[in-house]
Amino acid sequence: AQSVTQLGSHVSVSEGALVLLRCNYSSSVPPYLFWYVQYPNQGLQLLLKYTSAATLVKGINGFEAEFKKSETSFHLTKPSAHMRDAAEYFCAVSNTGTASKLTFGTGTRLQVTL
Amino acid sequence: EPEVTQTPSHQVTQMGQEVILRCVPISNHLYFYWYRQILGQKVEFLVSFYNNEISEKSEIFDDQFSVERPDGSNFTLKIRSTKLEDSAMYFCASSGTHSNQPQHFGDGTRLSIL
């Protein structure tokens, strides 16, 4: 069974500050890991994915995440927050099987203040 | 960029009625999924579909639910006799020619059961 834990349901940062959204996973097989972003009244947009290649993954909008097997973590970071980054962020895990389902975390709402 | 499209954006239905949610996946994708998100909760997997059959389904996906790919473009989710607890946002997703390719989500259908 797989699971994802996202620490912090709400994170608030100032514009220009570092963004750090935490994700820890549990998986009995080598996982694939994903970060999705959800803007209000929209669907889920893929930010980045880890599929057993480079452990530091760069995504869209300046976000990146590092896979750390020893810590079972896949934290999302961005050096400098922008107002447009305000959204809900979901970490998800899947295994490598055919048409593998995604198991999502509970999400972290990022607020960016002036 | 190709998109997953879902219709309608909002569906209001009386309890006990049948409802069909429609999705048009990205045209060359082979794997199809339905997820739901009850208000304030995390995104939950319902079902995956490949090669005209269900690959995997969750405990939520009971006999009241069914999926179909009636033609080469549409992918539908039917709820036979809706219950109040079926009120949620339903997301369709599709992924490409390999099972480890990321899933692309539509903007969702908000289903409200009265």
PDB file of C-alpha atoms in Angstrom:
ATOM      1  CA  ALA A   1       0.000   0.000   0.000  1.00  0.00           C
ATOM      2  CA  GLN A   2       1.131   3.509  -0.721  1.00  0.00           C
ATOM      3  CA  SER A   3       0.514   6.721   1.126  1.00  0.00           C
ATOM      4  CA  VAL A   4       1.565  10.336   1.127  1.00  0.00           C
ATOM      5  CA  THR A   5       1.770  12.731   4.046  1.00  0.00           C
ATOM      6  CA  GLN A   6       1.894  16.446   3.492  1.00  0.00           C
ATOM      7  CA  LEU A   7       2.919  18.357   6.587  1.00  0.00           C
ATOM      8  CA  GLY A   8       1.115  21.659   6.933  1.00  0.00           C
ATOM      9  CA  SER A   9      -2.309  22.160   5.409  1.00  0.00           C
ATOM     10  CA  HIS A  10      -1.590  25.897   5.092  1.00  0.00           C
ATOM     11  CA  VAL A  11       1.707  27.620   4.409  1.00  0.00           C
ATOM     12  CA  SER A  12       2.082  31.391   4.202  1.00  0.00           C
ATOM     13  CA  VAL A  13       5.153  33.108   2.779  1.00  0.00           C
ATOM     14  CA  SER A  14       6.024  36.629   1.775  1.00  0.00           C
ATOM     15  CA  GLU A  15       6.506  37.462  -1.869  1.00  0.00           C
ATOM     16  CA  GLY A  16      10.151  36.817  -2.731  1.00  0.00           C
ATOM     17  CA  ALA A  17      10.663  34.370   0.125  1.00  0.00           C
ATOM     18  CA  LEU A  18      11.601  30.708  -0.151  1.00  0.00           C
ATOM     19  CA  VAL A  19       8.751  28.257  -0.622  1.00  0.00           C
ATOM     20  CA  LEU A  20       9.083  24.846   1.033  1.00  0.00           C
ATOM     21  CA  LEU A  21       6.196  22.386   0.892  1.00  0.00           C
ATOM     22  CA  ARG A  22       6.815  19.073   2.589  1.00  0.00           C
ATOM     23  CA  CYS A  23       5.888  15.617   1.349  1.00  0.00           C
ATOM     24  CA  ASN A  24       6.774  12.231   2.789  1.00  0.00           C
ATOM     25  CA  TYR A  25       5.749   8.997   1.148  1.00  0.00           C
ATOM     26  CA  SER A  26       5.372   5.360   2.009  1.00  0.00           C
ATOM     27  CA  SER A  27       5.694   2.718  -0.677  1.00  0.00           C
ATOM     28  CA  SER A  28       6.618  -0.959  -0.740  1.00  0.00           C
ATOM     29  CA  VAL A  29       8.107  -0.623  -4.229  1.00  0.00           C
ATOM     30  CA  PRO A  30      10.256   2.088  -5.792  1.00  0.00           C
ATOM     31  CA  PRO A  31       7.809   4.928  -6.235  1.00  0.00           C
ATOM     32  CA  TYR A  32       7.010   7.438  -8.882  1.00  0.00           C
ATOM     33  CA  LEU A  33       6.351  10.801  -7.247  1.00  0.00           C
ATOM     34  CA  PHE A  34       4.515  13.848  -8.496  1.00  0.00           C
ATOM     35  CA  TRP A  35       3.578  17.358  -7.483  1.00  0.00           C
ATOM     36  CA  TYR A  36       0.371  18.833  -8.863  1.00  0.00           C
ATOM     37  CA  VAL A  37      -0.974  22.364  -8.439  1.00  0.00           C
ATOM     38  CA  GLN A  38      -4.650  23.302  -8.330  1.00  0.00           C
ATOM     39  CA  TYR A  39      -5.726  26.872  -8.899  1.00  0.00           C
ATOM     40  CA  PRO A  40      -9.246  27.880  -7.835  1.00  0.00           C
ATOM     41  CA  ASN A  41     -11.986  26.260  -9.910  1.00  0.00           C
ATOM     42  CA  GLN A  42      -9.465  24.438 -12.065  1.00  0.00           C
ATOM     43  CA  GLY A  43      -8.150  20.918 -12.430  1.00  0.00           C
ATOM     44  CA  LEU A  44      -4.826  19.526 -11.365  1.00  0.00           C
ATOM     45  CA  GLN A  45      -1.794  20.668 -13.309  1.00  0.00           C
ATOM     46  CA  LEU A  46       1.420  18.680 -13.228  1.00  0.00           C
ATOM     47  CA  LEU A  47       4.334  20.644 -11.760  1.00  0.00           C
ATOM     48  CA  LEU A  48       6.991  17.946 -11.863  1.00  0.00           C
ATOM     49  CA  LYS A  49       7.585  14.211 -11.597  1.00  0.00           C
ATOM     50  CA  TYR A  50      10.216  11.815 -10.308  1.00  0.00           C
ATOM     51  CA  THR A  51      10.466   8.482 -12.128  1.00  0.00           C
ATOM     52  CA  SER A  52      13.782   7.041 -10.881  1.00  0.00           C
ATOM     53  CA  ALA A  53      16.119   9.201 -12.946  1.00  0.00           C
ATOM     54  CA  ALA A  54      17.780  12.297 -11.466  1.00  0.00           C
ATOM     55  CA  THR A  55      16.921  12.822  -7.809  1.00  0.00           C
ATOM     56  CA  LEU A  56      16.653  16.603  -8.230  1.00  0.00           C
ATOM     57  CA  VAL A  57      13.722  17.307 -10.488  1.00  0.00           C
ATOM     58  CA  LYS A  58      12.992  20.665 -12.047  1.00  0.00           C
ATOM     59  CA  GLY A  59       9.446  21.563 -12.961  1.00  0.00           C
ATOM     60  CA  ILE A  60       7.438  24.406 -14.335  1.00  0.00           C
ATOM     61  CA  ASN A  61       7.110  27.891 -12.844  1.00  0.00           C
ATOM     62  CA  GLY A  62      10.520  27.684 -11.132  1.00  0.00           C
ATOM     63  CA  PHE A  63       9.633  24.817  -8.801  1.00  0.00           C
ATOM     64  CA  GLU A  64      11.877  21.885  -8.062  1.00  0.00           C
ATOM     65  CA  ALA A  65      11.821  18.866  -5.783  1.00  0.00           C
ATOM     66  CA  GLU A  66      14.440  16.481  -4.456  1.00  0.00           C
ATOM     67  CA  PHE A  67      13.842  12.772  -3.969  1.00  0.00           C
ATOM     68  CA  LYS A  68      15.551  11.546  -0.790  1.00  0.00           C
ATOM     69  CA  LYS A  69      15.132   7.820  -0.371  1.00  0.00           C
ATOM     70  CA  SER A  70      16.766   7.747   3.062  1.00  0.00           C
ATOM     71  CA  GLU A  71      14.213  10.262   4.337  1.00  0.00           C
ATOM     72  CA  THR A  72      11.302   8.995   2.163  1.00  0.00           C
ATOM     73  CA  SER A  73      10.744  12.623   1.218  1.00  0.00           C
ATOM     74  CA  PHE A  74       9.971  14.609  -1.901  1.00  0.00           C
ATOM     75  CA  HIS A  75       9.763  18.214  -0.742  1.00  0.00           C
ATOM     76  CA  LEU A  76       8.814  20.968  -3.171  1.00  0.00           C
ATOM     77  CA  THR A  77      10.789  24.203  -3.217  1.00  0.00           C
ATOM     78  CA  LYS A  78      10.944  27.503  -5.047  1.00  0.00           C
ATOM     79  CA  PRO A  79      13.619  30.077  -4.265  1.00  0.00           C
ATOM     80  CA  SER A  80      11.390  33.134  -4.583  1.00  0.00           C
ATOM     81  CA  ALA A  81       7.611  33.105  -4.204  1.00  0.00           C
ATOM     82  CA  HIS A  82       5.364  35.105  -6.477  1.00  0.00           C
ATOM     83  CA  MET A  83       1.772  36.135  -5.898  1.00  0.00           C
ATOM     84  CA  ARG A  84       0.669  33.891  -8.757  1.00  0.00           C
ATOM     85  CA  ASP A  85       2.003  30.851  -6.866  1.00  0.00           C
ATOM     86  CA  ALA A  86      -0.919  31.044  -4.444  1.00  0.00           C
ATOM     87  CA  ALA A  87      -2.779  27.751  -4.950  1.00  0.00           C
ATOM     88  CA  GLU A  88      -3.294  24.280  -3.501  1.00  0.00           C
ATOM     89  CA  TYR A  89      -0.400  21.877  -3.969  1.00  0.00           C
ATOM     90  CA  PHE A  90      -0.766  18.112  -3.949  1.00  0.00           C
ATOM     91  CA  CYS A  91       1.940  15.496  -3.641  1.00  0.00           C
ATOM     92  CA  ALA A  92       1.110  12.106  -5.151  1.00  0.00           C
ATOM     93  CA  VAL A  93       2.690   8.673  -5.423  1.00  0.00           C
ATOM     94  CA  SER A  94       2.188   5.789  -7.821  1.00  0.00           C
ATOM     95  CA  ASN A  95       3.883   2.484  -8.409  1.00  0.00           C
ATOM     96  CA  THR A  96       5.240   1.317 -11.721  1.00  0.00           C
ATOM     97  CA  GLY A  97       2.387  -0.927 -12.751  1.00  0.00           C
ATOM     98  CA  THR A  98       0.148  -0.556 -15.767  1.00  0.00           C
ATOM     99  CA  ALA A  99      -2.171   2.429 -15.533  1.00  0.00           C
ATOM    100  CA  SER A 100      -1.046   3.006 -11.985  1.00  0.00           C
ATOM    101  CA  LYS A 101      -3.396   4.985  -9.826  1.00  0.00           C
ATOM    102  CA  LEU A 102      -2.204   8.105  -8.062  1.00  0.00           C
ATOM    103  CA  THR A 103      -2.480   8.289  -4.299  1.00  0.00           C
ATOM    104  CA  PHE A 104      -2.667  11.903  -3.211  1.00  0.00           C
ATOM    105  CA  GLY A 105      -1.786  13.714  -0.046  1.00  0.00           C
ATOM    106  CA  THR A 106      -4.261  16.009   1.650  1.00  0.00           C
ATOM    107  CA  GLY A 107      -2.807  19.074  -0.015  1.00  0.00           C
ATOM    108  CA  THR A 108      -1.108  22.247   1.162  1.00  0.00           C
ATOM    109  CA  ARG A 109      -2.636  25.630   0.518  1.00  0.00           C
ATOM    110  CA  LEU A 110       0.079  28.172  -0.236  1.00  0.00           C
ATOM    111  CA  GLN A 111      -0.666  31.787   0.572  1.00  0.00           C
ATOM    112  CA  VAL A 112       1.685  34.496  -0.699  1.00  0.00           C
ATOM    113  CA  THR A 113       1.565  37.872   1.009  1.00  0.00           C
ATOM    114  CA  LEU A 114       3.024  41.220   0.056  1.00  0.00           C
TER     115      LEU A 114
ATOM    116  CA  GLU B   1      -1.210  22.057 -25.710  1.00  0.00           C
ATOM    117  CA  PRO B   2      -3.762  19.206 -25.795  1.00  0.00           C
ATOM    118  CA  GLU B   3      -6.200  19.161 -22.900  1.00  0.00           C
ATOM    119  CA  VAL B   4      -8.574  16.815 -21.166  1.00  0.00           C
ATOM    120  CA  THR B   5     -12.056  18.311 -21.373  1.00  0.00           C
ATOM    121  CA  GLN B   6     -14.956  17.529 -19.083  1.00  0.00           C
ATOM    122  CA  THR B   7     -18.645  18.305 -19.394  1.00  0.00           C
ATOM    123  CA  PRO B   8     -20.685  19.631 -17.770  1.00  0.00           C
ATOM    124  CA  SER B   9     -18.708  21.860 -15.431  1.00  0.00           C
ATOM    125  CA  HIS B  10     -21.514  21.687 -12.870  1.00  0.00           C
ATOM    126  CA  GLN B  11     -24.282  19.079 -12.581  1.00  0.00           C
ATOM    127  CA  VAL B  12     -27.168  19.303 -10.139  1.00  0.00           C
ATOM    128  CA  THR B  13     -29.197  16.118  -9.707  1.00  0.00           C
ATOM    129  CA  GLN B  14     -31.926  14.822  -7.426  1.00  0.00           C
ATOM    130  CA  MET B  15     -30.976  11.980  -5.115  1.00  0.00           C
ATOM    131  CA  GLY B  16     -31.746   8.626  -6.697  1.00  0.00           C
ATOM    132  CA  GLN B  17     -31.349   9.875 -10.236  1.00  0.00           C
ATOM    133  CA  GLU B  18     -28.783   8.587 -12.702  1.00  0.00           C
ATOM    134  CA  VAL B  19     -26.008  10.906 -13.799  1.00  0.00           C
ATOM    135  CA  ILE B  20     -23.420  10.609 -16.569  1.00  0.00           C
ATOM    136  CA  LEU B  21     -20.234  12.621 -16.441  1.00  0.00           C
ATOM    137  CA  ARG B  22     -18.400  13.035 -19.697  1.00  0.00           C
ATOM    138  CA  CYS B  23     -14.736  13.365 -20.540  1.00  0.00           C
ATOM    139  CA  VAL B  24     -12.738  13.715 -23.725  1.00  0.00           C
ATOM    140  CA  PRO B  25      -9.193  12.528 -23.002  1.00  0.00           C
ATOM    141  CA  ILE B  26      -6.141  13.687 -24.931  1.00  0.00           C
ATOM    142  CA  SER B  27      -6.445  12.091 -28.345  1.00  0.00           C
ATOM    143  CA  ASN B  28      -3.430   9.740 -28.426  1.00  0.00           C
ATOM    144  CA  HIS B  29      -3.665   8.690 -24.781  1.00  0.00           C
ATOM    145  CA  LEU B  30      -4.415   5.081 -23.884  1.00  0.00           C
ATOM    146  CA  TYR B  31      -4.954   5.143 -20.116  1.00  0.00           C
ATOM    147  CA  PHE B  32      -7.993   6.786 -18.547  1.00  0.00           C
ATOM    148  CA  TYR B  33      -8.924   7.529 -14.961  1.00  0.00           C
ATOM    149  CA  TRP B  34     -11.621   8.977 -12.755  1.00  0.00           C
ATOM    150  CA  TYR B  35     -10.920  10.617  -9.403  1.00  0.00           C
ATOM    151  CA  ARG B  36     -13.148  12.517  -7.031  1.00  0.00           C
ATOM    152  CA  GLN B  37     -12.582  15.222  -4.442  1.00  0.00           C
ATOM    153  CA  ILE B  38     -15.186  15.739  -1.758  1.00  0.00           C
ATOM    154  CA  LEU B  39     -15.186  19.351  -0.587  1.00  0.00           C
ATOM    155  CA  GLY B  40     -12.312  19.942   1.813  1.00  0.00           C
ATOM    156  CA  GLN B  41     -10.864  16.475   1.368  1.00  0.00           C
ATOM    157  CA  LYS B  42      -8.110  14.960  -0.715  1.00  0.00           C
ATOM    158  CA  VAL B  43      -8.350  13.686  -4.253  1.00  0.00           C
ATOM    159  CA  GLU B  44      -9.328   9.995  -4.283  1.00  0.00           C
ATOM    160  CA  PHE B  45      -8.838   7.414  -7.012  1.00  0.00           C
ATOM    161  CA  LEU B  46     -11.986   5.783  -8.368  1.00  0.00           C
ATOM    162  CA  VAL B  47     -11.067   3.727 -11.412  1.00  0.00           C
ATOM    163  CA  SER B  48      -8.543   3.230 -14.181  1.00  0.00           C
ATOM    164  CA  PHE B  49      -9.329   1.985 -17.682  1.00  0.00           C
ATOM    165  CA  TYR B  50      -7.120   0.562 -20.394  1.00  0.00           C
ATOM    166  CA  ASN B  51      -7.728  -1.446 -23.536  1.00  0.00           C
ATOM    167  CA  ASN B  52     -11.501  -1.193 -23.079  1.00  0.00           C
ATOM    168  CA  GLU B  53     -11.585  -2.661 -19.627  1.00  0.00           C
ATOM    169  CA  ILE B  54     -11.170  -1.620 -16.009  1.00  0.00           C
ATOM    170  CA  SER B  55      -7.573  -2.000 -14.819  1.00  0.00           C
ATOM    171  CA  GLU B  56      -8.142  -1.164 -11.200  1.00  0.00           C
ATOM    172  CA  LYS B  57     -10.936   0.212  -9.043  1.00  0.00           C
ATOM    173  CA  SER B  58     -11.140   1.496  -5.506  1.00  0.00           C
ATOM    174  CA  GLU B  59     -13.550   0.530  -2.745  1.00  0.00           C
ATOM    175  CA  ILE B  60     -15.524   3.653  -3.567  1.00  0.00           C
ATOM    176  CA  PHE B  61     -16.263   2.341  -7.059  1.00  0.00           C
ATOM    177  CA  ASP B  62     -19.129   0.013  -6.152  1.00  0.00           C
ATOM    178  CA  ASP B  63     -21.952  -1.402  -8.271  1.00  0.00           C
ATOM    179  CA  GLN B  64     -23.551   2.027  -8.557  1.00  0.00           C
ATOM    180  CA  PHE B  65     -20.631   3.216 -10.668  1.00  0.00           C
ATOM    181  CA  SER B  66     -19.686   2.248 -14.202  1.00  0.00           C
ATOM    182  CA  VAL B  67     -17.359   3.543 -16.882  1.00  0.00           C
ATOM    183  CA  GLU B  68     -17.522   3.335 -20.606  1.00  0.00           C
ATOM    184  CA  ARG B  69     -15.630   4.395 -23.677  1.00  0.00           C
ATOM    185  CA  PRO B  70     -18.541   4.421 -26.119  1.00  0.00           C
ATOM    186  CA  ASP B  71     -16.546   5.699 -29.078  1.00  0.00           C
ATOM    187  CA  GLY B  72     -12.975   6.671 -29.920  1.00  0.00           C
ATOM    188  CA  SER B  73     -13.057   9.952 -28.071  1.00  0.00           C
ATOM    189  CA  ASN B  74     -15.365   9.952 -25.029  1.00  0.00           C
ATOM    190  CA  PHE B  75     -14.870   8.379 -21.611  1.00  0.00           C
ATOM    191  CA  THR B  76     -17.873   8.444 -19.294  1.00  0.00           C
ATOM    192  CA  LEU B  77     -18.595   7.839 -15.633  1.00  0.00           C
ATOM    193  CA  LYS B  78     -22.144   6.804 -14.745  1.00  0.00           C
ATOM    194  CA  ILE B  79     -23.617   6.812 -11.283  1.00  0.00           C
ATOM    195  CA  ARG B  80     -26.817   4.757 -11.391  1.00  0.00           C
ATOM    196  CA  SER B  81     -28.685   5.973  -8.331  1.00  0.00           C
ATOM    197  CA  THR B  82     -27.037   8.983  -6.784  1.00  0.00           C
ATOM    198  CA  LYS B  83     -26.710   9.514  -3.046  1.00  0.00           C
ATOM    199  CA  LEU B  84     -26.076  12.699  -1.109  1.00  0.00           C
ATOM    200  CA  GLU B  85     -22.541  11.535  -0.369  1.00  0.00           C
ATOM    201  CA  ASP B  86     -21.765  11.389  -4.098  1.00  0.00           C
ATOM    202  CA  SER B  87     -21.612  15.190  -4.079  1.00  0.00           C
ATOM    203  CA  ALA B  88     -18.037  16.004  -5.041  1.00  0.00           C
ATOM    204  CA  MET B  89     -15.778  17.287  -7.774  1.00  0.00           C
ATOM    205  CA  TYR B  90     -15.082  14.517 -10.274  1.00  0.00           C
ATOM    206  CA  PHE B  91     -11.863  14.655 -12.254  1.00  0.00           C
ATOM    207  CA  CYS B  92     -11.065  12.748 -15.413  1.00  0.00           C
ATOM    208  CA  ALA B  93      -7.431  12.110 -16.312  1.00  0.00           C
ATOM    209  CA  SER B  94      -5.560  10.442 -19.124  1.00  0.00           C
ATOM    210  CA  SER B  95      -2.005   9.354 -19.751  1.00  0.00           C
ATOM    211  CA  GLY B  96      -0.068   8.383 -22.831  1.00  0.00           C
ATOM    212  CA  THR B  97       1.355   5.287 -24.382  1.00  0.00           C
ATOM    213  CA  HIS B  98       3.292   4.094 -21.340  1.00  0.00           C
ATOM    214  CA  SER B  99       1.885   3.535 -17.893  1.00  0.00           C
ATOM    215  CA  ASN B 100       4.604   5.616 -16.257  1.00  0.00           C
ATOM    216  CA  GLN B 101       3.739   8.749 -18.166  1.00  0.00           C
ATOM    217  CA  PRO B 102       2.124  11.473 -16.088  1.00  0.00           C
ATOM    218  CA  GLN B 103      -1.610  11.840 -15.881  1.00  0.00           C
ATOM    219  CA  HIS B 104      -3.208  14.963 -17.305  1.00  0.00           C
ATOM    220  CA  PHE B 105      -6.342  16.168 -15.570  1.00  0.00           C
ATOM    221  CA  GLY B 106      -9.443  17.948 -16.751  1.00  0.00           C
ATOM    222  CA  ASP B 107     -10.959  20.878 -14.886  1.00  0.00           C
ATOM    223  CA  GLY B 108     -13.543  18.636 -13.263  1.00  0.00           C
ATOM    224  CA  THR B 109     -17.307  18.360 -12.972  1.00  0.00           C
ATOM    225  CA  ARG B 110     -18.857  19.581  -9.760  1.00  0.00           C
ATOM    226  CA  LEU B 111     -21.692  17.175  -8.921  1.00  0.00           C
ATOM    227  CA  SER B 112     -24.282  18.404  -6.455  1.00  0.00           C
ATOM    228  CA  ILE B 113     -26.879  15.929  -5.211  1.00  0.00           C
ATOM    229  CA  LEU B 114     -30.036  17.437  -3.710  1.00  0.00           C
TER     230      LEU B 114
END
